């Protein structure tokens, strides 16, 4: 797939910089970077790994396995968003590709994304089409939450009773035509954002230590007047564990709840009806 690249796509490769935040996952980070290099997504000089104060041997392992790759040590672990902001400091490329360490490419799915963004200047961020290792889709484009959407997805009792609601939240119908589509938000696991758009919105919000920082970022991109989209078939394998679905009394569960409440205060979290982008933008504008 994508065996032949246009001249424009080749030129755009020099305008992509990859940022990966590592926290105690050196083996996964190495696999991710090797897949980037194997498929020619960008050069070694176009990759930055943020070692986010893992407190283990991550820095040494990454340095030994990935010569020529920029590996920078964060002075503190401020969470995923803070790590992304730290890694993006001083970068000059037009496009930033933000990746979780537990991802890898099976072909160059990024060139079609940047080509699409060049042709559509109003698109500020594009989420990659996340798939499981077995090839099934994770549906990484989503609609903004209502409280009922959250309960429907997290509750084993409610989920079987609300399949249509869950499908709508996951925007499953939007993938059918296999063309780029507007998404209310896309998962932060793998996305391309214009560097000037990230600067315009002030970077990722570091008050979210974990979870919801991607929802918040996309909301602010919409508020800045840019569109958020997903590009079906621009695939990225995501070999993940869903810790956010853990017990509400666990660290992950409590952190997720705290992030949800912060988002609700800043934007909107209706009880039943999802807010949509217009209400998200209106609620944010009203609080400025």
PDB file of C-alpha atoms in Angstrom:
ATOM      1  CA  UNK A   1       0.000   0.000   0.000  1.00  0.00           C
ATOM      2  CA  UNK A   2       1.238   3.507  -0.845  1.00  0.00           C
ATOM      3  CA  UNK A   3       4.183   2.056  -2.783  1.00  0.00           C
ATOM      4  CA  UNK A   4       4.348   5.083  -5.065  1.00  0.00           C
ATOM      5  CA  UNK A   5       4.437   8.553  -3.546  1.00  0.00           C
ATOM      6  CA  UNK A   6       3.870  11.786  -5.424  1.00  0.00           C
ATOM      7  CA  UNK A   7       6.503  14.513  -5.492  1.00  0.00           C
ATOM      8  CA  UNK A   8       4.356  16.564  -3.125  1.00  0.00           C
ATOM      9  CA  UNK A   9       4.183  13.697  -0.628  1.00  0.00           C
ATOM     10  CA  UNK A  10       7.958  13.271  -0.737  1.00  0.00           C
ATOM     11  CA  UNK A  11       8.454  16.985  -0.026  1.00  0.00           C
ATOM     12  CA  UNK A  12       5.965  16.903   2.827  1.00  0.00           C
ATOM     13  CA  UNK A  13       7.992  14.200   4.582  1.00  0.00           C
ATOM     14  CA  UNK A  14      10.492  16.931   5.462  1.00  0.00           C
ATOM     15  CA  UNK A  15       7.653  18.891   7.076  1.00  0.00           C
ATOM     16  CA  UNK A  16       6.649  16.174   9.560  1.00  0.00           C
ATOM     17  CA  UNK A  17       8.052  15.849  13.052  1.00  0.00           C
ATOM     18  CA  UNK A  18       7.089  12.904  15.247  1.00  0.00           C
ATOM     19  CA  UNK A  19       6.742  13.311  19.014  1.00  0.00           C
ATOM     20  CA  UNK A  20       6.464  10.250  21.264  1.00  0.00           C
ATOM     21  CA  UNK A  21       6.158  10.423  25.059  1.00  0.00           C
ATOM     22  CA  UNK A  22       7.783   7.453  26.775  1.00  0.00           C
ATOM     23  CA  UNK A  23       6.912   6.423  30.315  1.00  0.00           C
ATOM     24  CA  UNK A  24       8.362   3.057  31.280  1.00  0.00           C
ATOM     25  CA  UNK A  25       7.689   1.600  27.833  1.00  0.00           C
ATOM     26  CA  UNK A  26      11.099   1.559  26.101  1.00  0.00           C
ATOM     27  CA  UNK A  27      10.464  -1.672  24.177  1.00  0.00           C
ATOM     28  CA  UNK A  28       7.186  -0.351  22.768  1.00  0.00           C
ATOM     29  CA  UNK A  29       8.748   3.022  21.920  1.00  0.00           C
ATOM     30  CA  UNK A  30      11.593   1.308  20.084  1.00  0.00           C
ATOM     31  CA  UNK A  31       9.119  -0.790  18.083  1.00  0.00           C
ATOM     32  CA  UNK A  32       7.130   2.349  17.191  1.00  0.00           C
ATOM     33  CA  UNK A  33      10.215   4.272  16.011  1.00  0.00           C
ATOM     34  CA  UNK A  34      11.522   1.317  14.017  1.00  0.00           C
ATOM     35  CA  UNK A  35       8.202   1.126  12.158  1.00  0.00           C
ATOM     36  CA  UNK A  36       8.394   4.854  11.350  1.00  0.00           C
ATOM     37  CA  UNK A  37      11.877   4.437   9.894  1.00  0.00           C
ATOM     38  CA  UNK A  38      11.056   1.169   8.120  1.00  0.00           C
ATOM     39  CA  UNK A  39       8.213   2.756   6.172  1.00  0.00           C
ATOM     40  CA  UNK A  40       9.979   6.048   5.485  1.00  0.00           C
ATOM     41  CA  UNK A  41       7.433   8.211   7.284  1.00  0.00           C
ATOM     42  CA  UNK A  42      10.147  10.668   8.278  1.00  0.00           C
ATOM     43  CA  UNK A  43      13.904  10.705   8.823  1.00  0.00           C
ATOM     44  CA  UNK A  44      15.707  10.073  12.108  1.00  0.00           C
ATOM     45  CA  UNK A  45      16.137  13.813  12.504  1.00  0.00           C
ATOM     46  CA  UNK A  46      12.354  14.192  12.364  1.00  0.00           C
ATOM     47  CA  UNK A  47      11.690  12.186  15.520  1.00  0.00           C
ATOM     48  CA  UNK A  48      11.733  13.330  19.150  1.00  0.00           C
ATOM     49  CA  UNK A  49      11.210  11.001  22.101  1.00  0.00           C
ATOM     50  CA  UNK A  50      10.337  12.569  25.435  1.00  0.00           C
ATOM     51  CA  UNK A  51      11.553  10.416  28.318  1.00  0.00           C
ATOM     52  CA  UNK A  52       8.937  11.437  30.875  1.00  0.00           C
ATOM     53  CA  UNK A  53      10.784  10.741  34.135  1.00  0.00           C
ATOM     54  CA  UNK A  54      10.191   7.012  34.042  1.00  0.00           C
ATOM     55  CA  UNK A  55      12.601   6.365  36.904  1.00  0.00           C
ATOM     56  CA  UNK A  56      13.906   3.238  35.198  1.00  0.00           C
ATOM     57  CA  UNK A  57      16.425   2.410  32.485  1.00  0.00           C
ATOM     58  CA  UNK A  58      14.278   3.830  29.657  1.00  0.00           C
ATOM     59  CA  UNK A  59      16.710   6.581  28.646  1.00  0.00           C
ATOM     60  CA  UNK A  60      19.669   4.204  28.446  1.00  0.00           C
ATOM     61  CA  UNK A  61      17.698   1.554  26.534  1.00  0.00           C
ATOM     62  CA  UNK A  62      16.293   4.074  24.052  1.00  0.00           C
ATOM     63  CA  UNK A  63      19.686   5.716  23.490  1.00  0.00           C
ATOM     64  CA  UNK A  64      21.374   2.367  22.832  1.00  0.00           C
ATOM     65  CA  UNK A  65      18.685   1.082  20.465  1.00  0.00           C
ATOM     66  CA  UNK A  66      17.934   4.292  18.552  1.00  0.00           C
ATOM     67  CA  UNK A  67      21.146   6.102  17.595  1.00  0.00           C
ATOM     68  CA  UNK A  68      20.565   9.411  15.822  1.00  0.00           C
ATOM     69  CA  UNK A  69      17.131   9.889  17.387  1.00  0.00           C
ATOM     70  CA  UNK A  70      16.586  12.924  19.627  1.00  0.00           C
ATOM     71  CA  UNK A  71      15.768  11.658  23.127  1.00  0.00           C
ATOM     72  CA  UNK A  72      15.094  14.419  25.622  1.00  0.00           C
ATOM     73  CA  UNK A  73      14.540  14.017  29.339  1.00  0.00           C
ATOM     74  CA  UNK A  74      11.651  15.898  30.883  1.00  0.00           C
ATOM     75  CA  UNK A  75      12.543  17.472  34.255  1.00  0.00           C
ATOM     76  CA  UNK A  76       9.299  16.139  35.736  1.00  0.00           C
ATOM     77  CA  UNK A  77       6.381  13.884  34.851  1.00  0.00           C
ATOM     78  CA  UNK A  78       3.522  16.319  34.262  1.00  0.00           C
ATOM     79  CA  UNK A  79       1.462  13.803  32.329  1.00  0.00           C
ATOM     80  CA  UNK A  80       0.959  13.074  28.649  1.00  0.00           C
ATOM     81  CA  UNK A  81      -0.012  16.600  27.569  1.00  0.00           C
ATOM     82  CA  UNK A  82       2.917  18.194  29.350  1.00  0.00           C
ATOM     83  CA  UNK A  83       5.229  15.665  27.725  1.00  0.00           C
ATOM     84  CA  UNK A  84       3.875  16.470  24.253  1.00  0.00           C
ATOM     85  CA  UNK A  85       4.303  20.206  24.851  1.00  0.00           C
ATOM     86  CA  UNK A  86       7.870  19.651  26.055  1.00  0.00           C
ATOM     87  CA  UNK A  87       8.698  17.600  22.969  1.00  0.00           C
ATOM     88  CA  UNK A  88       7.233  20.193  20.590  1.00  0.00           C
ATOM     89  CA  UNK A  89       9.277  23.100  21.914  1.00  0.00           C
ATOM     90  CA  UNK A  90      11.424  24.692  19.246  1.00  0.00           C
ATOM     91  CA  UNK A  91      10.225  22.481  16.398  1.00  0.00           C
ATOM     92  CA  UNK A  92       9.959  24.149  12.984  1.00  0.00           C
ATOM     93  CA  UNK A  93       8.171  21.557  10.845  1.00  0.00           C
ATOM     94  CA  UNK A  94       4.703  22.372   9.559  1.00  0.00           C
ATOM     95  CA  UNK A  95       3.064  19.182  10.812  1.00  0.00           C
ATOM     96  CA  UNK A  96       3.416  17.355  14.122  1.00  0.00           C
ATOM     97  CA  UNK A  97       2.623  13.654  14.384  1.00  0.00           C
ATOM     98  CA  UNK A  98       1.891  12.744  18.008  1.00  0.00           C
ATOM     99  CA  UNK A  99       2.015   9.033  18.834  1.00  0.00           C
ATOM    100  CA  UNK A 100       1.578   6.769  21.823  1.00  0.00           C
ATOM    101  CA  UNK A 101       4.452   4.334  22.317  1.00  0.00           C
ATOM    102  CA  UNK A 102       2.074   1.359  22.012  1.00  0.00           C
ATOM    103  CA  UNK A 103       1.503   2.041  18.305  1.00  0.00           C
ATOM    104  CA  UNK A 104       3.257   1.019  15.112  1.00  0.00           C
ATOM    105  CA  UNK A 105       2.860   1.403  11.352  1.00  0.00           C
ATOM    106  CA  UNK A 106       2.438  -1.339   8.791  1.00  0.00           C
ATOM    107  CA  UNK A 107       2.813   1.101   5.858  1.00  0.00           C
ATOM    108  CA  UNK A 108       3.158   4.852   5.316  1.00  0.00           C
ATOM    109  CA  UNK A 109      -0.310   6.036   6.256  1.00  0.00           C
ATOM    110  CA  UNK A 110       0.878   9.557   7.133  1.00  0.00           C
ATOM    111  CA  UNK A 111       1.656  10.905   3.645  1.00  0.00           C
ATOM    112  CA  UNK A 112      -2.034  10.765   2.588  1.00  0.00           C
ATOM    113  CA  UNK A 113      -2.917  12.689   5.755  1.00  0.00           C
ATOM    114  CA  UNK A 114      -0.519  15.582   5.158  1.00  0.00           C
ATOM    115  CA  UNK A 115      -1.467  15.683   1.461  1.00  0.00           C
ATOM    116  CA  UNK A 116      -5.116  15.948   2.503  1.00  0.00           C
ATOM    117  CA  UNK A 117      -4.311  18.728   4.966  1.00  0.00           C
ATOM    118  CA  UNK A 118      -2.363  20.649   2.317  1.00  0.00           C
ATOM    119  CA  UNK A 119      -5.441  20.581   0.107  1.00  0.00           C
ATOM    120  CA  UNK A 120      -7.773  21.502   2.979  1.00  0.00           C
ATOM    121  CA  UNK A 121      -6.270  24.377   4.921  1.00  0.00           C
ATOM    122  CA  UNK A 122      -9.255  24.620   7.262  1.00  0.00           C
ATOM    123  CA  UNK A 123      -8.470  21.198   8.739  1.00  0.00           C
ATOM    124  CA  UNK A 124      -6.379  21.673  11.863  1.00  0.00           C
ATOM    125  CA  UNK A 125      -6.052  18.117  13.123  1.00  0.00           C
ATOM    126  CA  UNK A 126      -6.507  14.660  11.600  1.00  0.00           C
ATOM    127  CA  UNK A 127      -6.787  11.476  13.607  1.00  0.00           C
ATOM    128  CA  UNK A 128      -5.311   8.288  12.209  1.00  0.00           C
ATOM    129  CA  UNK A 129      -7.550   5.246  11.779  1.00  0.00           C
ATOM    130  CA  UNK A 130      -6.607   3.155  14.808  1.00  0.00           C
ATOM    131  CA  UNK A 131      -6.799  -0.597  14.428  1.00  0.00           C
ATOM    132  CA  UNK A 132      -6.150  -3.551  16.695  1.00  0.00           C
ATOM    133  CA  UNK A 133      -3.279  -5.943  15.920  1.00  0.00           C
ATOM    134  CA  UNK A 134      -5.848  -8.326  14.421  1.00  0.00           C
ATOM    135  CA  UNK A 135      -6.950  -5.637  11.941  1.00  0.00           C
ATOM    136  CA  UNK A 136     -10.283  -4.763  13.545  1.00  0.00           C
ATOM    137  CA  UNK A 137     -11.101  -1.075  13.848  1.00  0.00           C
ATOM    138  CA  UNK A 138     -11.068   0.776  17.172  1.00  0.00           C
ATOM    139  CA  UNK A 139     -13.237   3.671  15.925  1.00  0.00           C
ATOM    140  CA  UNK A 140     -10.950   6.446  17.123  1.00  0.00           C
ATOM    141  CA  UNK A 141     -13.189   9.311  15.932  1.00  0.00           C
ATOM    142  CA  UNK A 142     -15.803  10.183  18.497  1.00  0.00           C
ATOM    143  CA  UNK A 143     -18.654  12.544  19.333  1.00  0.00           C
ATOM    144  CA  UNK A 144     -18.496  14.754  22.414  1.00  0.00           C
ATOM    145  CA  UNK A 145     -19.883  13.108  25.513  1.00  0.00           C
ATOM    146  CA  UNK A 146     -23.125  13.348  27.372  1.00  0.00           C
ATOM    147  CA  UNK A 147     -23.193  11.789  30.838  1.00  0.00           C
ATOM    148  CA  UNK A 148     -25.383   8.992  29.488  1.00  0.00           C
ATOM    149  CA  UNK A 149     -22.803   8.188  26.784  1.00  0.00           C
ATOM    150  CA  UNK A 150     -20.165   7.709  29.475  1.00  0.00           C
ATOM    151  CA  UNK A 151     -22.387   5.448  31.564  1.00  0.00           C
ATOM    152  CA  UNK A 152     -23.472   3.470  28.502  1.00  0.00           C
ATOM    153  CA  UNK A 153     -19.893   2.717  27.492  1.00  0.00           C
ATOM    154  CA  UNK A 154     -18.505   1.990  30.953  1.00  0.00           C
ATOM    155  CA  UNK A 155     -21.425   0.030  32.408  1.00  0.00           C
ATOM    156  CA  UNK A 156     -21.628  -3.673  31.630  1.00  0.00           C
ATOM    157  CA  UNK A 157     -25.322  -3.529  32.464  1.00  0.00           C
ATOM    158  CA  UNK A 158     -26.176  -0.565  30.223  1.00  0.00           C
ATOM    159  CA  UNK A 159     -23.970  -1.333  27.201  1.00  0.00           C
ATOM    160  CA  UNK A 160     -26.125  -4.180  25.806  1.00  0.00           C
ATOM    161  CA  UNK A 161     -29.228  -1.999  26.171  1.00  0.00           C
ATOM    162  CA  UNK A 162     -27.890   0.943  24.168  1.00  0.00           C
ATOM    163  CA  UNK A 163     -26.026  -0.397  21.114  1.00  0.00           C
ATOM    164  CA  UNK A 164     -27.284   2.359  18.801  1.00  0.00           C
ATOM    165  CA  UNK A 165     -26.204   5.083  21.212  1.00  0.00           C
ATOM    166  CA  UNK A 166     -22.726   3.600  21.504  1.00  0.00           C
ATOM    167  CA  UNK A 167     -22.447   3.241  17.722  1.00  0.00           C
ATOM    168  CA  UNK A 168     -23.427   6.891  17.323  1.00  0.00           C
ATOM    169  CA  UNK A 169     -20.851   8.002  19.872  1.00  0.00           C
ATOM    170  CA  UNK A 170     -18.193   5.997  18.019  1.00  0.00           C
ATOM    171  CA  UNK A 171     -19.321   7.549  14.700  1.00  0.00           C
ATOM    172  CA  UNK A 172     -19.464   4.111  13.085  1.00  0.00           C
ATOM    173  CA  UNK A 173     -21.737   5.317  10.302  1.00  0.00           C
ATOM    174  CA  UNK A 174     -19.164   7.911   9.200  1.00  0.00           C
ATOM    175  CA  UNK A 175     -16.645   5.253   8.142  1.00  0.00           C
ATOM    176  CA  UNK A 176     -18.950   3.611   5.602  1.00  0.00           C
ATOM    177  CA  UNK A 177     -18.063   5.845   2.635  1.00  0.00           C
ATOM    178  CA  UNK A 178     -14.328   5.489   3.326  1.00  0.00           C
ATOM    179  CA  UNK A 179     -13.587   9.204   2.795  1.00  0.00           C
ATOM    180  CA  UNK A 180     -12.314  11.902   5.207  1.00  0.00           C
ATOM    181  CA  UNK A 181     -15.030  13.087   7.569  1.00  0.00           C
ATOM    182  CA  UNK A 182     -15.477  15.655  10.321  1.00  0.00           C
ATOM    183  CA  UNK A 183     -15.054  14.154  13.782  1.00  0.00           C
ATOM    184  CA  UNK A 184     -15.993  15.968  16.949  1.00  0.00           C
ATOM    185  CA  UNK A 185     -12.780  14.661  18.530  1.00  0.00           C
ATOM    186  CA  UNK A 186     -10.121  12.086  17.759  1.00  0.00           C
ATOM    187  CA  UNK A 187      -8.080   9.956  20.116  1.00  0.00           C
ATOM    188  CA  UNK A 188      -4.687  11.293  21.115  1.00  0.00           C
ATOM    189  CA  UNK A 189      -3.108   7.910  20.442  1.00  0.00           C
ATOM    190  CA  UNK A 190      -2.103   9.005  16.949  1.00  0.00           C
ATOM    191  CA  UNK A 191      -2.892  12.285  15.233  1.00  0.00           C
ATOM    192  CA  UNK A 192      -1.400  14.918  12.937  1.00  0.00           C
ATOM    193  CA  UNK A 193      -1.797  18.569  13.891  1.00  0.00           C
ATOM    194  CA  UNK A 194      -0.574  21.747  12.233  1.00  0.00           C
ATOM    195  CA  UNK A 195       2.177  23.232  14.362  1.00  0.00           C
ATOM    196  CA  UNK A 196       0.710  26.736  14.070  1.00  0.00           C
ATOM    197  CA  UNK A 197      -2.692  25.425  15.214  1.00  0.00           C
ATOM    198  CA  UNK A 198      -1.150  23.776  18.276  1.00  0.00           C
ATOM    199  CA  UNK A 199       0.554  27.081  19.052  1.00  0.00           C
ATOM    200  CA  UNK A 200      -2.676  29.036  18.480  1.00  0.00           C
ATOM    201  CA  UNK A 201      -4.587  26.976  21.056  1.00  0.00           C
ATOM    202  CA  UNK A 202      -1.732  27.179  23.559  1.00  0.00           C
ATOM    203  CA  UNK A 203      -0.609  23.564  23.329  1.00  0.00           C
ATOM    204  CA  UNK A 204      -2.136  20.681  25.223  1.00  0.00           C
ATOM    205  CA  UNK A 205      -3.665  21.533  28.593  1.00  0.00           C
ATOM    206  CA  UNK A 206      -1.249  20.336  31.268  1.00  0.00           C
ATOM    207  CA  UNK A 207      -3.992  20.370  33.912  1.00  0.00           C
ATOM    208  CA  UNK A 208      -5.126  17.036  32.477  1.00  0.00           C
ATOM    209  CA  UNK A 209      -2.565  14.630  33.861  1.00  0.00           C
ATOM    210  CA  UNK A 210      -4.097  11.750  31.952  1.00  0.00           C
ATOM    211  CA  UNK A 211      -7.289  11.216  29.917  1.00  0.00           C
ATOM    212  CA  UNK A 212      -9.510  13.792  28.198  1.00  0.00           C
ATOM    213  CA  UNK A 213      -6.556  15.929  27.092  1.00  0.00           C
ATOM    214  CA  UNK A 214      -7.251  14.822  23.527  1.00  0.00           C
ATOM    215  CA  UNK A 215     -10.966  15.672  23.822  1.00  0.00           C
ATOM    216  CA  UNK A 216     -10.049  19.085  25.246  1.00  0.00           C
ATOM    217  CA  UNK A 217      -7.482  19.736  22.496  1.00  0.00           C
ATOM    218  CA  UNK A 218      -9.965  18.935  19.734  1.00  0.00           C
ATOM    219  CA  UNK A 219     -12.612  21.113  21.384  1.00  0.00           C
ATOM    220  CA  UNK A 220     -10.197  24.053  21.425  1.00  0.00           C
ATOM    221  CA  UNK A 221      -9.222  23.418  17.795  1.00  0.00           C
ATOM    222  CA  UNK A 222     -12.909  23.698  16.870  1.00  0.00           C
ATOM    223  CA  UNK A 223     -13.143  26.874  18.989  1.00  0.00           C
ATOM    224  CA  UNK A 224     -10.180  28.317  17.087  1.00  0.00           C
ATOM    225  CA  UNK A 225     -12.144  27.938  13.838  1.00  0.00           C
ATOM    226  CA  UNK A 226     -10.437  24.805  12.470  1.00  0.00           C
ATOM    227  CA  UNK A 227     -11.968  21.423  11.692  1.00  0.00           C
ATOM    228  CA  UNK A 228     -11.129  18.085  13.242  1.00  0.00           C
ATOM    229  CA  UNK A 229     -11.228  15.128  10.883  1.00  0.00           C
ATOM    230  CA  UNK A 230     -10.549  11.420  10.624  1.00  0.00           C
ATOM    231  CA  UNK A 231      -9.045   9.775   7.552  1.00  0.00           C
ATOM    232  CA  UNK A 232     -10.315   6.194   7.158  1.00  0.00           C
ATOM    233  CA  UNK A 233      -7.686   3.718   5.978  1.00  0.00           C
ATOM    234  CA  UNK A 234      -4.830   5.930   7.229  1.00  0.00           C
ATOM    235  CA  UNK A 235      -4.167   3.101   9.616  1.00  0.00           C
ATOM    236  CA  UNK A 236      -2.085   2.945  12.771  1.00  0.00           C
ATOM    237  CA  UNK A 237      -1.914  -0.233  14.828  1.00  0.00           C
ATOM    238  CA  UNK A 238      -2.705   0.421  18.490  1.00  0.00           C
ATOM    239  CA  UNK A 239      -1.759  -2.453  20.757  1.00  0.00           C
ATOM    240  CA  UNK A 240      -3.293  -1.075  23.931  1.00  0.00           C
ATOM    241  CA  UNK A 241      -4.696  -1.870  27.333  1.00  0.00           C
ATOM    242  CA  UNK A 242      -7.778   0.143  28.314  1.00  0.00           C
ATOM    243  CA  UNK A 243      -6.785   1.215  31.830  1.00  0.00           C
ATOM    244  CA  UNK A 244      -9.375   4.012  31.837  1.00  0.00           C
ATOM    245  CA  UNK A 245     -12.054   1.331  32.104  1.00  0.00           C
ATOM    246  CA  UNK A 246     -10.646   0.141  35.413  1.00  0.00           C
ATOM    247  CA  UNK A 247     -12.430   0.432  38.748  1.00  0.00           C
ATOM    248  CA  UNK A 248     -13.501   3.994  39.584  1.00  0.00           C
ATOM    249  CA  UNK A 249     -11.517   3.612  42.816  1.00  0.00           C
ATOM    250  CA  UNK A 250      -8.249   2.823  41.026  1.00  0.00           C
ATOM    251  CA  UNK A 251      -5.731   5.533  40.124  1.00  0.00           C
ATOM    252  CA  UNK A 252      -6.772   5.316  36.469  1.00  0.00           C
ATOM    253  CA  UNK A 253     -10.462   5.452  37.334  1.00  0.00           C
ATOM    254  CA  UNK A 254     -10.116   8.418  39.680  1.00  0.00           C
ATOM    255  CA  UNK A 255      -7.894  10.283  37.219  1.00  0.00           C
ATOM    256  CA  UNK A 256     -10.405   9.727  34.415  1.00  0.00           C
ATOM    257  CA  UNK A 257     -13.250  11.036  36.572  1.00  0.00           C
ATOM    258  CA  UNK A 258     -11.240  14.113  37.569  1.00  0.00           C
ATOM    259  CA  UNK A 259     -10.493  14.842  33.909  1.00  0.00           C
ATOM    260  CA  UNK A 260     -14.166  14.436  32.954  1.00  0.00           C
ATOM    261  CA  UNK A 261     -15.201  16.961  35.590  1.00  0.00           C
ATOM    262  CA  UNK A 262     -12.597  19.453  34.401  1.00  0.00           C
ATOM    263  CA  UNK A 263     -13.841  19.143  30.827  1.00  0.00           C
ATOM    264  CA  UNK A 264     -17.442  19.568  31.999  1.00  0.00           C
ATOM    265  CA  UNK A 265     -16.552  22.806  33.812  1.00  0.00           C
ATOM    266  CA  UNK A 266     -14.719  24.223  30.817  1.00  0.00           C
ATOM    267  CA  UNK A 267     -17.077  23.127  28.056  1.00  0.00           C
ATOM    268  CA  UNK A 268     -20.225  21.079  28.506  1.00  0.00           C
ATOM    269  CA  UNK A 269     -21.351  17.647  29.676  1.00  0.00           C
ATOM    270  CA  UNK A 270     -25.128  17.398  29.212  1.00  0.00           C
ATOM    271  CA  UNK A 271     -27.030  14.705  31.009  1.00  0.00           C
ATOM    272  CA  UNK A 272     -28.615  12.929  28.027  1.00  0.00           C
ATOM    273  CA  UNK A 273     -28.174  14.685  24.681  1.00  0.00           C
ATOM    274  CA  UNK A 274     -24.590  14.983  23.316  1.00  0.00           C
ATOM    275  CA  UNK A 275     -23.629  18.661  22.936  1.00  0.00           C
ATOM    276  CA  UNK A 276     -22.202  18.624  19.385  1.00  0.00           C
ATOM    277  CA  UNK A 277     -19.471  20.977  18.183  1.00  0.00           C
ATOM    278  CA  UNK A 278     -21.707  24.068  18.009  1.00  0.00           C
ATOM    279  CA  UNK A 279     -22.650  23.891  21.675  1.00  0.00           C
ATOM    280  CA  UNK A 280     -19.075  23.099  22.690  1.00  0.00           C
ATOM    281  CA  UNK A 281     -17.844  26.209  20.857  1.00  0.00           C
ATOM    282  CA  UNK A 282     -20.677  28.345  22.236  1.00  0.00           C
ATOM    283  CA  UNK A 283     -20.113  27.186  25.822  1.00  0.00           C
ATOM    284  CA  UNK A 284     -16.386  27.880  25.608  1.00  0.00           C
ATOM    285  CA  UNK A 285     -16.891  31.299  24.038  1.00  0.00           C
ATOM    286  CA  UNK A 286     -19.336  32.193  26.797  1.00  0.00           C
ATOM    287  CA  UNK A 287     -16.734  31.422  29.464  1.00  0.00           C
ATOM    288  CA  UNK A 288     -13.896  33.443  27.897  1.00  0.00           C
TER     289      UNK A 288
END
